[in-house]
mmCIF file of C-alpha atoms and ligand atoms in Angstrom:
data_model
loop_
_atom_site.group_PDB
_atom_site.id
_atom_site.type_symbol
_atom_site.label_atom_id
_atom_site.label_comp_id
_atom_site.label_asym_id
_atom_site.label_seq_id
_atom_site.Cartn_x
_atom_site.Cartn_y
_atom_site.Cartn_z
ATOM 1 C CA MET Z 1 -17.473 1.462 36.032
ATOM 2 C CA SER Z 2 -17.874 4.508 33.810
ATOM 3 C CA ASN Z 3 -14.885 6.177 35.435
ATOM 4 C CA PHE Z 4 -12.794 3.124 34.788
ATOM 5 C CA LEU Z 5 -13.721 3.087 31.099
ATOM 6 C CA ASP Z 6 -13.200 6.834 30.731
ATOM 7 C CA PHE Z 7 -9.833 6.543 32.379
ATOM 8 C CA GLY Z 8 -8.731 3.708 30.073
ATOM 9 C CA VAL Z 9 -9.629 5.594 26.900
ATOM 10 C CA ALA Z 10 -8.197 8.907 28.117
ATOM 11 C CA LYS Z 11 -4.978 7.148 29.069
ATOM 12 C CA LYS Z 12 -4.633 5.525 25.654
ATOM 13 C CA MET Z 13 -5.294 8.842 23.909
ATOM 14 C CA LYS Z 14 -2.764 10.619 26.121
ATOM 15 C CA GLU Z 15 -0.224 7.914 25.351
ATOM 16 C CA MET Z 16 -0.824 8.346 21.631
ATOM 17 C CA ASN Z 17 -0.605 12.127 21.792
ATOM 18 C CA GLU Z 18 2.567 12.256 23.824
ATOM 19 C CA ASN Z 19 4.249 9.559 21.783
ATOM 20 C CA GLN Z 20 4.444 7.394 24.910
ATOM 21 C CA ASN Z 21 2.782 4.511 23.188
ATOM 22 C CA LYS Z 22 4.985 1.386 23.089
ATOM 23 C CA ILE Z 23 4.398 0.786 19.379
ATOM 24 C CA THR Z 24 4.980 4.351 18.224
ATOM 25 C CA GLN Z 25 8.149 4.431 20.308
ATOM 26 C CA LEU Z 26 9.390 1.074 19.077
ATOM 27 C CA PHE Z 27 8.961 1.837 15.382
ATOM 28 C CA GLN Z 28 9.418 5.634 15.590
ATOM 29 C CA ILE Z 29 6.031 6.336 13.996
ATOM 30 C CA LYS Z 30 3.240 8.807 14.747
ATOM 31 C CA TYR Z 31 0.247 6.461 15.136
ATOM 32 C CA PRO Z 32 0.212 2.838 16.357
ATOM 33 C CA ILE Z 33 -1.300 1.700 13.067
ATOM 34 C CA ILE Z 34 0.499 -0.970 11.069
ATOM 35 C CA GLN Z 35 -0.540 -2.067 7.601
ATOM 36 C CA GLY Z 36 -0.787 -5.813 7.052
ATOM 37 C CA GLY Z 37 1.837 -7.044 4.583
ATOM 38 C CA MET Z 38 -0.821 -8.820 2.521
ATOM 39 C CA ILE Z 39 0.406 -10.818 -0.465
ATOM 40 C CA TRP Z 40 -0.425 -9.266 -3.867
ATOM 41 C CA HIS Z 41 -1.516 -5.966 -2.264
ATOM 42 C CA SER Z 42 1.480 -4.631 -0.426
ATOM 43 C CA GLY Z 43 3.945 -3.115 -2.859
ATOM 44 C CA TRP Z 44 5.976 0.069 -2.330
ATOM 45 C CA ARG Z 45 3.048 2.358 -3.193
ATOM 46 C CA LEU Z 46 0.865 1.090 -0.352
ATOM 47 C CA ALA Z 47 3.695 0.742 2.170
ATOM 48 C CA SER Z 48 5.095 4.231 1.524
ATOM 49 C CA ALA Z 49 1.629 5.827 1.618
ATOM 50 C CA VAL Z 50 0.909 4.259 5.015
ATOM 51 C CA SER Z 51 4.283 5.384 6.372
ATOM 52 C CA ASN Z 52 3.869 8.902 4.948
ATOM 53 C CA ASN Z 53 0.541 9.152 6.776
ATOM 54 C CA GLY Z 54 2.095 8.308 10.144
ATOM 55 C CA GLY Z 55 1.623 4.533 10.339
ATOM 56 C CA LEU Z 56 4.024 1.706 9.579
ATOM 57 C CA GLY Z 57 3.817 0.458 5.998
ATOM 58 C CA LEU Z 58 4.898 -3.094 5.233
ATOM 59 C CA ILE Z 59 6.016 -4.486 1.889
ATOM 60 C CA GLY Z 60 4.573 -7.992 1.465
ATOM 61 C CA ALA Z 61 7.504 -10.241 0.495
ATOM 62 C CA GLY Z 62 5.196 -13.297 0.420
ATOM 63 C CA SER Z 63 4.258 -12.645 -3.207
ATOM 64 C CA MET Z 64 7.598 -11.272 -4.443
ATOM 65 C CA TYR Z 65 10.533 -13.024 -6.037
ATOM 66 C CA PRO Z 66 13.806 -11.677 -4.594
ATOM 67 C CA ASP Z 67 14.543 -9.178 -7.388
ATOM 68 C CA ILE Z 68 10.995 -7.786 -7.170
ATOM 69 C CA LEU Z 69 11.370 -7.424 -3.413
ATOM 70 C CA ARG Z 70 14.622 -5.488 -3.822
ATOM 71 C CA GLU Z 71 13.007 -3.179 -6.381
ATOM 72 C CA ASN Z 72 10.035 -2.543 -4.057
ATOM 73 C CA ILE Z 73 12.299 -1.756 -1.109
ATOM 74 C CA ARG Z 74 14.312 0.719 -3.220
ATOM 75 C CA LYS Z 75 11.169 2.418 -4.533
ATOM 76 C CA CYS Z 76 9.734 2.601 -1.015
ATOM 77 C CA LYS Z 77 12.935 4.253 0.260
ATOM 78 C CA ALA Z 78 12.630 6.820 -2.518
ATOM 79 C CA ALA Z 79 8.924 7.443 -1.760
ATOM 80 C CA THR Z 80 9.190 7.935 2.001
ATOM 81 C CA LYS Z 81 11.722 9.103 4.535
ATOM 82 C CA LYS Z 82 9.580 7.550 7.301
ATOM 83 C CA PRO Z 83 10.168 4.060 8.756
ATOM 84 C CA PHE Z 84 8.687 1.115 6.889
ATOM 85 C CA GLY Z 85 9.165 -2.649 7.081
ATOM 86 C CA VAL Z 86 8.901 -5.936 5.206
ATOM 87 C CA ASN Z 87 6.526 -8.784 6.009
ATOM 88 C CA VAL Z 88 8.091 -12.208 5.474
ATOM 89 C CA PRO Z 89 6.126 -15.477 5.620
ATOM 90 C CA MET Z 90 8.863 -17.966 6.569
ATOM 91 C CA LEU Z 91 7.748 -20.717 4.216
ATOM 92 C CA TYR Z 92 9.788 -20.147 1.094
ATOM 93 C CA PRO Z 93 12.816 -22.273 0.242
ATOM 94 C CA ASN Z 94 14.765 -19.081 -0.612
ATOM 95 C CA LEU Z 95 14.099 -17.433 2.751
ATOM 96 C CA ASN Z 96 17.818 -16.822 3.353
ATOM 97 C CA GLU Z 97 18.047 -14.834 0.132
ATOM 98 C CA VAL Z 98 15.036 -12.733 1.141
ATOM 99 C CA ILE Z 99 16.592 -11.997 4.549
ATOM 100 C CA GLN Z 100 19.892 -11.102 2.873
ATOM 101 C CA ILE Z 101 18.153 -8.544 0.626
ATOM 102 C CA ILE Z 102 16.399 -6.999 3.621
ATOM 103 C CA LEU Z 103 19.763 -6.611 5.364
ATOM 104 C CA GLU Z 104 21.590 -5.331 2.285
ATOM 105 C CA GLU Z 105 18.918 -2.717 1.626
ATOM 106 C CA GLY Z 106 19.061 -1.434 5.199
ATOM 107 C CA VAL Z 107 15.424 -2.126 6.113
ATOM 108 C CA LYS Z 108 14.898 -1.454 9.824
ATOM 109 C CA VAL Z 109 11.739 -3.444 10.591
ATOM 110 C CA ILE Z 110 10.671 -6.989 9.779
ATOM 111 C CA PHE Z 111 7.385 -8.754 10.493
ATOM 112 C CA THR Z 112 7.717 -12.537 10.274
ATOM 113 C CA SER Z 113 4.909 -15.103 10.177
ATOM 114 C CA ALA Z 114 4.207 -18.765 9.478
ATOM 115 C CA GLY Z 115 7.379 -20.087 11.051
ATOM 116 C CA ASN Z 116 9.464 -20.278 14.210
ATOM 117 C CA PRO Z 117 10.334 -16.821 15.632
ATOM 118 C CA LYS Z 118 13.555 -18.257 17.077
ATOM 119 C CA THR Z 119 15.071 -18.889 13.645
ATOM 120 C CA TYR Z 120 15.977 -15.308 12.717
ATOM 121 C CA THR Z 121 15.069 -12.962 15.575
ATOM 122 C CA GLU Z 122 18.459 -12.727 17.258
ATOM 123 C CA THR Z 123 20.420 -12.504 13.999
ATOM 124 C CA LEU Z 124 18.175 -9.723 12.735
ATOM 125 C CA GLN Z 125 18.273 -7.810 16.011
ATOM 126 C CA LYS Z 126 22.072 -7.958 16.002
ATOM 127 C CA GLU Z 127 21.901 -6.202 12.624
ATOM 128 C CA GLY Z 128 19.786 -3.465 14.223
ATOM 129 C CA LEU Z 129 16.336 -4.541 12.987
ATOM 130 C CA LYS Z 130 13.179 -4.521 15.079
ATOM 131 C CA VAL Z 131 11.414 -7.869 14.794
ATOM 132 C CA ALA Z 132 7.691 -8.547 15.201
ATOM 133 C CA HIS Z 133 6.158 -11.996 14.769
ATOM 134 C CA VAL Z 134 2.531 -12.853 13.955
ATOM 135 C CA VAL Z 135 0.663 -15.515 15.962
ATOM 136 C CA SER Z 136 -2.930 -16.665 16.392
ATOM 137 C CA SER Z 137 -2.794 -18.103 19.916
ATOM 138 C CA THR Z 138 -1.563 -17.254 23.419
ATOM 139 C CA LYS Z 139 0.656 -20.352 23.396
ATOM 140 C CA PHE Z 140 2.579 -19.091 20.362
ATOM 141 C CA ALA Z 141 2.646 -15.533 21.700
ATOM 142 C CA MET Z 142 4.504 -16.891 24.737
ATOM 143 C CA LYS Z 143 6.982 -18.622 22.401
ATOM 144 C CA CYS Z 144 7.566 -15.286 20.667
ATOM 145 C CA GLU Z 145 8.281 -13.637 24.001
ATOM 146 C CA ALA Z 146 10.748 -16.411 24.837
ATOM 147 C CA ALA Z 147 12.397 -15.934 21.419
ATOM 148 C CA GLY Z 148 12.981 -12.274 22.332
ATOM 149 C CA VAL Z 149 10.970 -10.565 19.578
ATOM 150 C CA ASP Z 150 10.416 -6.796 19.888
ATOM 151 C CA ALA Z 151 6.641 -6.973 19.377
ATOM 152 C CA ILE Z 152 3.935 -9.589 18.951
ATOM 153 C CA VAL Z 153 1.037 -9.436 16.507
ATOM 154 C CA ALA Z 154 -1.905 -11.488 17.804
ATOM 155 C CA GLU Z 155 -4.311 -12.111 14.955
ATOM 156 C CA GLY Z 156 -7.871 -13.301 15.520
ATOM 157 C CA PHE Z 157 -10.067 -15.650 13.493
ATOM 158 C CA GLU Z 158 -11.823 -12.727 11.771
ATOM 159 C CA ALA Z 159 -8.682 -12.015 9.741
ATOM 160 C CA GLY Z 160 -8.367 -12.687 6.036
ATOM 161 C CA GLY Z 161 -5.865 -15.047 4.470
ATOM 162 C CA HIS Z 162 -3.848 -17.531 6.455
ATOM 163 C CA ASN Z 163 -5.231 -17.978 9.893
ATOM 164 C CA GLY Z 164 -5.098 -19.998 13.122
ATOM 165 C CA ARG Z 165 -6.691 -23.426 13.453
ATOM 166 C CA ASP Z 166 -8.378 -22.711 16.783
ATOM 167 C CA GLU Z 167 -10.808 -20.067 15.532
ATOM 168 C CA THR Z 168 -10.040 -17.732 18.457
ATOM 169 C CA THR Z 169 -11.551 -14.311 17.846
ATOM 170 C CA THR Z 170 -9.625 -11.084 18.380
ATOM 171 C CA PHE Z 171 -11.982 -10.175 21.223
ATOM 172 C CA CYS Z 172 -10.968 -13.336 23.137
ATOM 173 C CA LEU Z 173 -7.355 -13.537 21.995
ATOM 174 C CA ILE Z 174 -6.065 -10.071 22.922
ATOM 175 C CA PRO Z 175 -6.913 -10.036 26.662
ATOM 176 C CA ASN Z 176 -5.504 -13.533 27.072
ATOM 177 C CA VAL Z 177 -2.262 -12.773 25.235
ATOM 178 C CA LYS Z 178 -1.962 -9.560 27.246
ATOM 179 C CA LYS Z 179 -2.192 -11.580 30.479
ATOM 180 C CA HIS Z 180 0.731 -13.785 29.460
ATOM 181 C CA ILE Z 181 3.230 -11.477 27.765
ATOM 182 C CA SER Z 182 4.951 -8.188 28.518
ATOM 183 C CA LYS Z 183 6.207 -7.287 25.014
ATOM 184 C CA PRO Z 184 4.400 -4.617 22.969
ATOM 185 C CA LEU Z 185 1.215 -6.173 21.605
ATOM 186 C CA ILE Z 186 -0.395 -5.484 18.239
ATOM 187 C CA ALA Z 187 -3.978 -6.651 17.648
ATOM 188 C CA ALA Z 188 -5.003 -7.855 14.195
ATOM 189 C CA GLY Z 189 -8.138 -9.354 12.695
ATOM 190 C CA GLY Z 190 -11.467 -7.543 12.398
ATOM 191 C CA ILE Z 191 -10.118 -3.983 12.608
ATOM 192 C CA ALA Z 192 -11.103 -1.484 9.914
ATOM 193 C CA LEU Z 193 -12.736 1.315 11.922
ATOM 194 C CA GLY Z 194 -11.344 3.664 14.551
ATOM 195 C CA SER Z 195 -13.895 2.287 17.030
ATOM 196 C CA GLN Z 196 -12.537 -1.231 16.493
ATOM 197 C CA MET Z 197 -9.011 0.101 16.956
ATOM 198 C CA LYS Z 198 -9.992 1.719 20.224
ATOM 199 C CA ALA Z 199 -11.753 -1.472 21.378
ATOM 200 C CA ALA Z 200 -8.604 -3.512 20.658
ATOM 201 C CA MET Z 201 -6.511 -1.048 22.666
ATOM 202 C CA ILE Z 202 -8.939 -1.109 25.576
ATOM 203 C CA LEU Z 203 -8.636 -4.911 25.516
ATOM 204 C CA GLY Z 204 -4.885 -4.561 26.015
ATOM 205 C CA ALA Z 205 -3.266 -4.004 22.617
ATOM 206 C CA ASP Z 206 -0.683 -1.228 22.222
ATOM 207 C CA GLY Z 207 -1.418 -0.883 18.532
ATOM 208 C CA VAL Z 208 -3.239 -2.477 15.628
ATOM 209 C CA GLN Z 209 -2.435 -4.140 12.353
ATOM 210 C CA ILE Z 210 -4.966 -3.489 9.626
ATOM 211 C CA GLY Z 211 -5.188 -5.580 6.463
ATOM 212 C CA SER Z 212 -8.567 -5.622 4.719
ATOM 213 C CA ARG Z 213 -9.169 -1.843 4.958
ATOM 214 C CA PHE Z 214 -5.820 -1.207 3.254
ATOM 215 C CA ALA Z 215 -6.518 -3.871 0.618
ATOM 216 C CA ALA Z 216 -9.317 -1.691 -0.753
ATOM 217 C CA THR Z 217 -7.202 1.425 -1.228
ATOM 218 C CA THR Z 218 -6.116 3.226 -4.365
ATOM 219 C CA GLU Z 219 -2.479 2.450 -3.563
ATOM 220 C CA ALA Z 220 -2.858 -1.326 -3.050
ATOM 221 C CA SER Z 221 -1.334 -3.335 -5.909
ATOM 222 C CA ALA Z 222 -4.270 -5.766 -6.159
ATOM 223 C CA HIS Z 223 -6.488 -6.019 -9.277
ATOM 224 C CA GLU Z 224 -9.359 -3.509 -9.589
ATOM 225 C CA ASN Z 225 -11.876 -6.378 -9.997
ATOM 226 C CA TRP Z 226 -10.831 -7.635 -6.608
ATOM 227 C CA LYS Z 227 -10.934 -4.218 -4.921
ATOM 228 C CA ASN Z 228 -14.463 -3.725 -6.268
ATOM 229 C CA LYS Z 229 -15.412 -7.181 -5.021
ATOM 230 C CA ILE Z 230 -14.123 -6.361 -1.516
ATOM 231 C CA ILE Z 231 -16.386 -3.332 -1.211
ATOM 232 C CA SER Z 232 -19.418 -5.394 -2.327
ATOM 233 C CA LEU Z 233 -18.998 -8.121 0.314
ATOM 234 C CA ASN Z 234 -21.517 -8.660 3.076
ATOM 235 C CA GLU Z 235 -21.535 -10.416 6.430
ATOM 236 C CA GLY Z 236 -21.129 -14.169 5.918
ATOM 237 C CA ASP Z 237 -19.457 -13.900 2.510
ATOM 238 C CA THR Z 238 -16.121 -15.318 3.765
ATOM 239 C CA HIS Z 239 -15.285 -18.624 5.397
ATOM 240 C CA LEU Z 240 -12.251 -20.294 6.980
ATOM 241 C CA THR Z 241 -11.370 -23.384 4.977
ATOM 242 C CA LEU Z 242 -8.498 -25.727 3.995
ATOM 243 C CA LYS Z 243 -7.568 -26.544 7.588
ATOM 244 C CA GLU Z 244 -6.027 -29.801 6.342
ATOM 245 C CA LEU Z 245 -3.447 -27.802 4.327
ATOM 246 C CA ALA Z 246 -3.082 -24.321 5.834
ATOM 247 C CA PRO Z 247 -6.252 -22.683 7.210
ATOM 248 C CA VAL Z 248 -7.251 -19.686 5.094
ATOM 249 C CA ARG Z 249 -10.244 -17.317 5.104
ATOM 250 C CA LEU Z 250 -11.653 -17.016 1.592
ATOM 251 C CA VAL Z 251 -14.564 -15.424 -0.210
ATOM 252 C CA LYS Z 252 -17.251 -17.972 -1.120
ATOM 253 C CA ASN Z 253 -16.763 -17.956 -4.895
ATOM 254 C CA ARG Z 254 -16.828 -20.834 -7.417
ATOM 255 C CA PHE Z 255 -13.388 -22.070 -6.332
ATOM 256 C CA PHE Z 256 -14.542 -22.106 -2.689
ATOM 257 C CA HIS Z 257 -17.659 -24.092 -3.621
ATOM 258 C CA ASP Z 258 -15.489 -26.589 -5.553
ATOM 259 C CA LEU Z 259 -13.582 -27.150 -2.314
ATOM 260 C CA GLU Z 260 -16.863 -27.570 -0.425
ATOM 261 C CA LYS Z 261 -17.889 -30.322 -2.864
ATOM 262 C CA LEU Z 262 -14.651 -32.174 -2.104
ATOM 263 C CA TYR Z 263 -15.428 -31.917 1.628
ATOM 264 C CA GLU Z 264 -18.960 -33.286 1.025
ATOM 265 C CA GLN Z 265 -17.396 -36.234 -0.819
ATOM 266 C CA GLY Z 266 -15.064 -36.810 2.147
ATOM 267 C CA ARG Z 267 -11.978 -36.313 -0.021
ATOM 268 C CA ASN Z 268 -8.536 -36.190 1.585
ATOM 269 C CA ALA Z 269 -5.872 -33.501 1.820
ATOM 270 C CA GLN Z 270 -4.235 -34.657 -1.405
ATOM 271 C CA ALA Z 271 -7.453 -34.092 -3.375
ATOM 272 C CA LEU Z 272 -7.762 -30.633 -1.784
ATOM 273 C CA GLN Z 273 -4.166 -29.837 -2.713
ATOM 274 C CA GLU Z 274 -4.713 -30.973 -6.313
ATOM 275 C CA THR Z 275 -7.772 -28.738 -6.660
ATOM 276 C CA LEU Z 276 -5.944 -25.816 -5.040
ATOM 277 C CA GLY Z 277 -3.031 -26.215 -7.462
ATOM 278 C CA ARG Z 278 -0.528 -23.388 -7.655
ATOM 279 C CA ALA Z 279 -0.790 -19.605 -7.675
ATOM 280 C CA ARG Z 280 -4.555 -19.457 -6.958
ATOM 281 C CA ALA Z 281 -4.036 -16.391 -4.786
ATOM 282 C CA LYS Z 282 -2.264 -14.545 -7.586
ATOM 283 C CA ARG Z 283 -5.013 -15.539 -10.013
ATOM 284 C CA GLY Z 284 -7.725 -14.138 -7.779
ATOM 285 C CA MET Z 285 -6.290 -11.055 -6.144
ATOM 286 C CA PHE Z 286 -3.638 -9.917 -8.655
ATOM 287 C CA GLU Z 287 -5.088 -11.095 -11.966
ATOM 288 C CA GLY Z 288 -8.700 -10.416 -10.986
ATOM 289 C CA ASP Z 289 -10.252 -13.842 -11.683
ATOM 290 C CA LEU Z 290 -13.069 -13.598 -9.157
ATOM 291 C CA GLU Z 291 -14.470 -17.099 -9.719
ATOM 292 C CA GLU Z 292 -11.462 -19.398 -10.076
ATOM 293 C CA GLY Z 293 -8.975 -17.464 -7.943
ATOM 294 C CA GLU Z 294 -8.337 -17.562 -4.194
ATOM 295 C CA LEU Z 295 -9.819 -14.381 -2.669
ATOM 296 C CA GLU Z 296 -8.422 -13.683 0.800
ATOM 297 C CA ILE Z 297 -10.090 -11.037 2.952
ATOM 298 C CA GLY Z 298 -11.284 -10.601 6.527
ATOM 299 C CA GLN Z 299 -14.807 -10.691 7.928
ATOM 300 C CA VAL Z 300 -14.530 -6.940 8.386
ATOM 301 C CA SER Z 301 -14.867 -6.520 4.595
ATOM 302 C CA ALA Z 302 -18.618 -6.293 5.309
ATOM 303 C CA LEU Z 303 -17.874 -2.857 6.804
ATOM 304 C CA ILE Z 304 -15.753 -1.633 3.884
ATOM 305 C CA ASN Z 305 -17.854 0.038 1.226
ATOM 306 C CA GLU Z 306 -15.495 2.299 -0.682
ATOM 307 C CA ILE Z 307 -12.071 2.129 -2.300
ATOM 308 C CA LEU Z 308 -10.233 5.023 -0.659
ATOM 309 C CA PRO Z 309 -6.811 6.622 -0.813
ATOM 310 C CA VAL Z 310 -4.652 5.735 2.205
ATOM 311 C CA GLU Z 311 -4.747 9.356 3.406
ATOM 312 C CA LYS Z 312 -8.543 9.176 3.705
ATOM 313 C CA VAL Z 313 -8.367 5.837 5.540
ATOM 314 C CA PHE Z 314 -6.125 7.483 8.152
ATOM 315 C CA GLU Z 315 -8.406 10.494 8.416
ATOM 316 C CA ASN Z 316 -11.391 8.209 9.057
ATOM 317 C CA LEU Z 317 -9.573 5.969 11.525
ATOM 318 C CA LEU Z 318 -8.399 8.901 13.627
ATOM 319 C CA ARG Z 319 -11.789 10.624 13.564
ATOM 320 C CA GLU Z 320 -13.616 7.419 14.485
ATOM 321 C CA PHE Z 321 -11.064 6.619 17.187
ATOM 322 C CA LYS Z 322 -11.665 9.973 18.862
ATOM 323 C CA ALA Z 323 -15.446 9.746 18.550
ATOM 324 C CA ALA Z 324 -15.824 6.169 19.774
ATOM 325 C CA GLY Z 325 -16.625 5.267 23.337
ATOM 326 C CA ILE Z 326 -19.267 5.382 25.984
ATOM 327 C CA SER Z 327 -19.275 7.745 28.868
ATOM 328 C CA GLU Z 328 -21.388 5.718 31.282
ATOM 329 C CA LEU Z 329 -23.171 2.422 31.834
HETATM 330 P P1 LIG Q 1 1.523 -21.061 -4.149
HETATM 331 O O1 LIG Q 1 2.517 -22.090 -3.744
HETATM 332 O O2 LIG Q 1 0.206 -21.498 -4.663
HETATM 333 O O3 LIG Q 1 2.178 -20.161 -5.290
HETATM 334 C C1 LIG Q 1 3.303 -19.395 -5.060
HETATM 335 C C2 LIG Q 1 2.945 -17.993 -5.530
HETATM 336 O O4 LIG Q 1 3.853 -17.099 -4.959
HETATM 337 C C3 LIG Q 1 3.006 -17.864 -7.044
HETATM 338 O O5 LIG Q 1 1.937 -17.076 -7.488
HETATM 339 C C4 LIG Q 1 4.348 -17.191 -7.267
HETATM 340 O O6 LIG Q 1 4.336 -16.278 -8.343
HETATM 341 C C5 LIG Q 1 4.522 -16.370 -5.995
HETATM 342 N N1 LIG Q 1 5.916 -16.199 -5.567
HETATM 343 C C6 LIG Q 1 6.484 -15.027 -5.276
HETATM 344 N N2 LIG Q 1 7.729 -15.185 -4.866
HETATM 345 C C7 LIG Q 1 7.993 -16.494 -4.886
HETATM 346 C C8 LIG Q 1 9.130 -17.271 -4.563
HETATM 347 N N3 LIG Q 1 10.254 -16.720 -4.137
HETATM 348 N N4 LIG Q 1 9.053 -18.627 -4.709
HETATM 349 C C9 LIG Q 1 7.916 -19.192 -5.134
HETATM 350 N N5 LIG Q 1 6.799 -18.494 -5.449
HETATM 351 C C10 LIG Q 1 6.819 -17.154 -5.329
HETATM 352 O O7 LIG Q 1 1.391 -20.129 -2.849
HETATM 353 P P2 LIG Q 1 0.300 -19.021 -2.418
HETATM 354 O O8 LIG Q 1 0.028 -18.061 -3.512
HETATM 355 O O9 LIG Q 1 -0.881 -19.701 -1.829
HETATM 356 O O10 LIG Q 1 1.080 -18.284 -1.227
HETATM 357 C C11 LIG Q 1 2.312 -17.665 -1.419
HETATM 358 C C12 LIG Q 1 2.994 -17.337 -0.052
HETATM 359 O O11 LIG Q 1 2.288 -16.374 0.697
HETATM 360 C C13 LIG Q 1 3.132 -18.499 0.852
HETATM 361 O O12 LIG Q 1 4.339 -18.357 1.551
HETATM 362 C C14 LIG Q 1 1.972 -18.343 1.809
HETATM 363 O O13 LIG Q 1 2.131 -18.956 3.034
HETATM 364 C C15 LIG Q 1 1.916 -16.892 1.949
HETATM 365 N N6 LIG Q 1 0.581 -16.436 2.276
HETATM 366 C C16 LIG Q 1 0.368 -15.771 3.442
HETATM 367 C C17 LIG Q 1 -0.867 -15.314 3.774
HETATM 368 C C18 LIG Q 1 -1.119 -14.632 5.062
HETATM 369 O O14 LIG Q 1 -2.243 -14.304 5.364
HETATM 370 N N7 LIG Q 1 -0.105 -14.379 5.883
HETATM 371 C C19 LIG Q 1 -1.988 -15.500 2.866
HETATM 372 C C20 LIG Q 1 -1.672 -16.250 1.682
HETATM 373 C C21 LIG Q 1 -0.422 -16.691 1.409
HETATM 374 P P3 LIG Q 1 4.323 -16.807 -9.870
HETATM 375 O O15 LIG Q 1 2.933 -17.323 -10.099
HETATM 376 O O16 LIG Q 1 4.601 -15.558 -10.631
HETATM 377 O O17 LIG Q 1 5.384 -17.853 -9.989
#
């Protein structure tokens, strides 16, 4: 058994070192580390810093009006010569306009989520883009493969923000997805340390997508109140809620408890929607209202205790990755 484990880790390390890794090859990056395109965090500063440190930075279009997105793409191009991408939740009415900007600005990588991967994959690939799609179940991962995406992000229940209904953890999701697909696989949800990255790769992932750890960085565009809140969170401080609307993992603040009261009263989806209102996420994470805003972060926030520059996050991840592992059972 120990030989088997040693072999798996050594193989992954060798792949990383020789640039044989499917994710580094696909995106032409140094490390198979992709930054989550989290709304209200992922502007050009964060994306370019991640790319400059050898990962793949993503601009989060989900919280950007089209002109803001264009400006962020242009600033990112000026700040890095390395590949970067844009994350696009496919829910907006002006999705076509967003896609058009991405094409016009010559972006080479797109991560789509919250929609059907069939809709844009082929069109984007014909324009020379690499397309990854985010899913939370094996069933949807298989649909991505059928749609011809270049890579699949499988995100477990631990993740912050919008999430799957089935509550499948990363530890269970990754080996199952791996069994059913052949495309490059990126694990997300519950990964902030190099040891967690290595575990995900031993389970079958070719790379990782990291959100929460990058949310608490100097370069993230979120409000300082929120970054300081992230580093104070403990185990059990987040919860998956609002399954009737769109499941989302939130910090248990006053807004969360207001939702809980509605559940206790047996109120319906409409009452939940009315309480949620509009722009709660912006209020919490961008404007820093820690009580009335929506605060989206993963369970792994319990392991994040410092706001760090992106460079330091990479240094830690790579050191921890190398150090992690067991030599025998
Ligand atoms: P709301 O409907 O409550 O509000 C929309 C928010 O998005 C507002 O704050 C608005 O800014 C901003 N916004 C930016 N660009 C646009 C645009 N083109 N059209 C409309 N609004 C825009 O949505 P949420 O804040 O809850 O979520 C926003 C988006 O991000 C959704 O698509 C959602 O699915 C996605 N999302 C994804 C998550 C994930 O984990 N993948 C997590 C959370 C959200 P302003 O207030 O300045 O008008």
